[in-house]
Structures are given as structure tokens and as C-alpha cells.
């Protein structure tokens, strides 16, 4: 079900890394980290509640800082309402969007993250 207010939600695809001295593996929830490679960063979808794209750009680094991450590169910022209109959202992300829309929160790492190692 699509709720009102999705025009105030934005989906940001961003490359993130941990703020030193934190290690990536210590900042994520993982069942068994015994055989995990040493990830140095990740690509992530982040949902942000904001009136406009300028506010998104302000909230993004602040929200990541609370989780001990920083922005490496912002690949794209898309308005949720547009994504829904063009049917470019999976149901899980839409459910998360509806949840954050109804909450007091303005920042949420959505779905899953895509970690990477140093080449």
C-alpha cells in the first residue's frame, strides 16, 4: 500500500566508509564474522525524510556520523514519489519508506548494504 507523503522521502545511493578508528565489521550486524574479509566500505541505499534535496544533503552526513560512517561518494538521489510513479521500487523498500514516513525518524539505511574490500 502506498501512503501519502512519499514526496518528502528521498532514496540516496551512497558509498560509505567507517570513521577512524572504527572498523567496518564492528559497525554492522552480521551473524558470523569469523571468516569475513576486511571490508573497507560499502554501497548503501539510504532513505531520508526531507522537504527538498538541499535538506537531504545536510541530513546525509549527519545521519551517517551517528552510525560512525562518512560519505565517500553520492551516486544518486531520487525522490520516492517519482520512484513509485515509475514502479522502480521493490516492496521491501516501499514498506521501509511507508514506515519512516509514519515515524519521527528522518534517516534510515534501507534494505541491505553492499560491502567491498581494498583491491
Coordinates of C-alpha atoms in Angstrom, one line a residue:
X1 CA 0.0 0.0 0.0
X2 CA 1.3 3.4 -1.0
X3 CA 0.8 6.2 1.6
X4 CA 0.6 10.0 1.3
X5 CA 3.8 12.0 1.9
X6 CA 6.3 10.0 -0.2
X7 CA 7.2 13.2 -2.0
X8 CA 9.1 14.1 1.2
X9 CA 11.2 10.9 1.1
X10 CA 14.4 10.5 -0.9
X11 CA 16.4 7.4 -1.7
X12 CA 20.2 8.1 -1.7
X13 CA 22.6 5.6 -3.2
X14 CA 25.9 6.3 -1.5
X15 CA 29.4 4.9 -1.0
X16 CA 30.3 5.0 2.7
X17 CA 33.3 4.1 4.9
X18 CA 33.9 3.9 8.6
X19 CA 35.2 6.8 10.5
X20 CA 38.6 6.1 12.0
X21 CA 39.4 4.3 14.3
X22 CA 36.3 2.2 13.7
X23 CA 36.5 -1.0 11.6
X24 CA 33.7 -1.7 9.2
X25 CA 33.0 -5.2 10.6
X26 CA 32.4 -3.7 14.0
X27 CA 29.7 -1.3 12.7
X28 CA 27.4 -3.8 11.0
X29 CA 25.3 -6.6 12.3
X30 CA 26.5 -10.0 10.9
X31 CA 25.8 -13.5 12.1
X32 CA 29.3 -15.0 11.8
X33 CA 32.2 -12.6 11.2
X34 CA 35.0 -15.2 11.7
X35 CA 35.7 -15.7 8.0
X36 CA 34.7 -12.3 6.8
X37 CA 37.2 -10.3 4.7
X38 CA 38.3 -6.9 5.9
X39 CA 35.8 -4.7 4.3
X40 CA 36.8 -1.1 3.9
X41 CA 33.5 0.4 2.9
X42 CA 30.1 -0.3 1.3
X43 CA 27.5 1.0 -1.1
X44 CA 24.2 1.6 0.6
X45 CA 20.6 2.8 0.0
X46 CA 19.5 5.4 2.5
X47 CA 16.0 6.8 2.9
X48 CA 15.9 10.4 4.1
X49 CA 12.8 12.4 5.0
X50 CA 13.3 16.0 3.9
X51 CA 11.4 18.8 2.3
X52 CA 13.9 19.3 -0.5
X53 CA 17.2 18.0 -1.9
X54 CA 19.2 20.6 -0.1
X55 CA 18.0 19.3 3.2
X56 CA 18.8 15.7 2.1
X57 CA 22.4 16.8 1.5
X58 CA 22.6 18.2 5.1
X59 CA 21.0 15.2 6.8
X60 CA 23.0 12.5 4.9
X61 CA 26.4 13.1 6.6
X62 CA 24.9 13.8 10.0
X63 CA 22.9 10.5 9.9
X64 CA 26.0 8.6 8.8
X65 CA 28.1 10.2 11.5
X66 CA 25.7 8.9 14.2
X67 CA 26.5 5.4 12.9
X68 CA 30.2 6.1 12.7
X69 CA 30.3 6.3 8.9
X70 CA 31.2 9.0 6.4
X71 CA 30.3 9.7 2.8
X72 CA 32.8 8.7 0.2
X73 CA 30.7 9.4 -2.9
X74 CA 27.0 10.1 -3.6
X75 CA 26.0 8.2 -6.7
X76 CA 22.4 9.4 -6.9
X77 CA 19.5 11.0 -5.1
X78 CA 15.9 10.1 -6.2
X79 CA 12.6 11.2 -4.9
X80 CA 10.5 8.3 -3.6
X81 CA 7.3 9.6 -5.1
X82 CA 8.9 9.5 -8.6
X83 CA 10.2 6.0 -8.0
X84 CA 6.7 4.8 -7.0
X85 CA 5.1 6.5 -10.0
X86 CA 7.6 4.8 -12.4
X87 CA 7.3 1.5 -10.4
X88 CA 11.1 1.4 -9.6
X89 CA 10.8 0.3 -6.0
X90 CA 10.7 -3.2 -4.6
X91 CA 8.1 -4.0 -1.9
X92 CA 10.7 -4.1 0.9
X93 CA 12.0 -0.6 0.2
X94 CA 8.4 0.7 -0.2
X95 CA 7.5 -0.9 3.2
X96 CA 10.5 0.9 4.8
X97 CA 9.5 4.1 3.1
X98 CA 6.0 3.9 4.5
X99 CA 7.4 3.1 7.9
X100 CA 9.8 6.1 8.1
X101 CA 7.1 8.3 6.6
X102 CA 4.9 7.5 9.6
X103 CA 7.7 7.8 12.2
X104 CA 9.7 10.7 13.7
X105 CA 12.9 9.4 12.1
X106 CA 14.5 11.2 9.2
X107 CA 17.3 8.8 8.3
X108 CA 17.4 5.0 7.6
X109 CA 19.8 2.7 5.9
X110 CA 17.5 0.8 3.6
X111 CA 17.3 -2.9 2.6
X112 CA 20.9 -4.2 2.7
X113 CA 24.4 -2.8 2.2
X114 CA 27.0 -3.9 -0.3
X115 CA 30.4 -4.0 1.3
X116 CA 33.7 -4.1 -0.6
X117 CA 37.4 -4.9 0.2
X118 CA 40.5 -3.0 -0.8
X119 CA 41.7 -4.2 -4.2

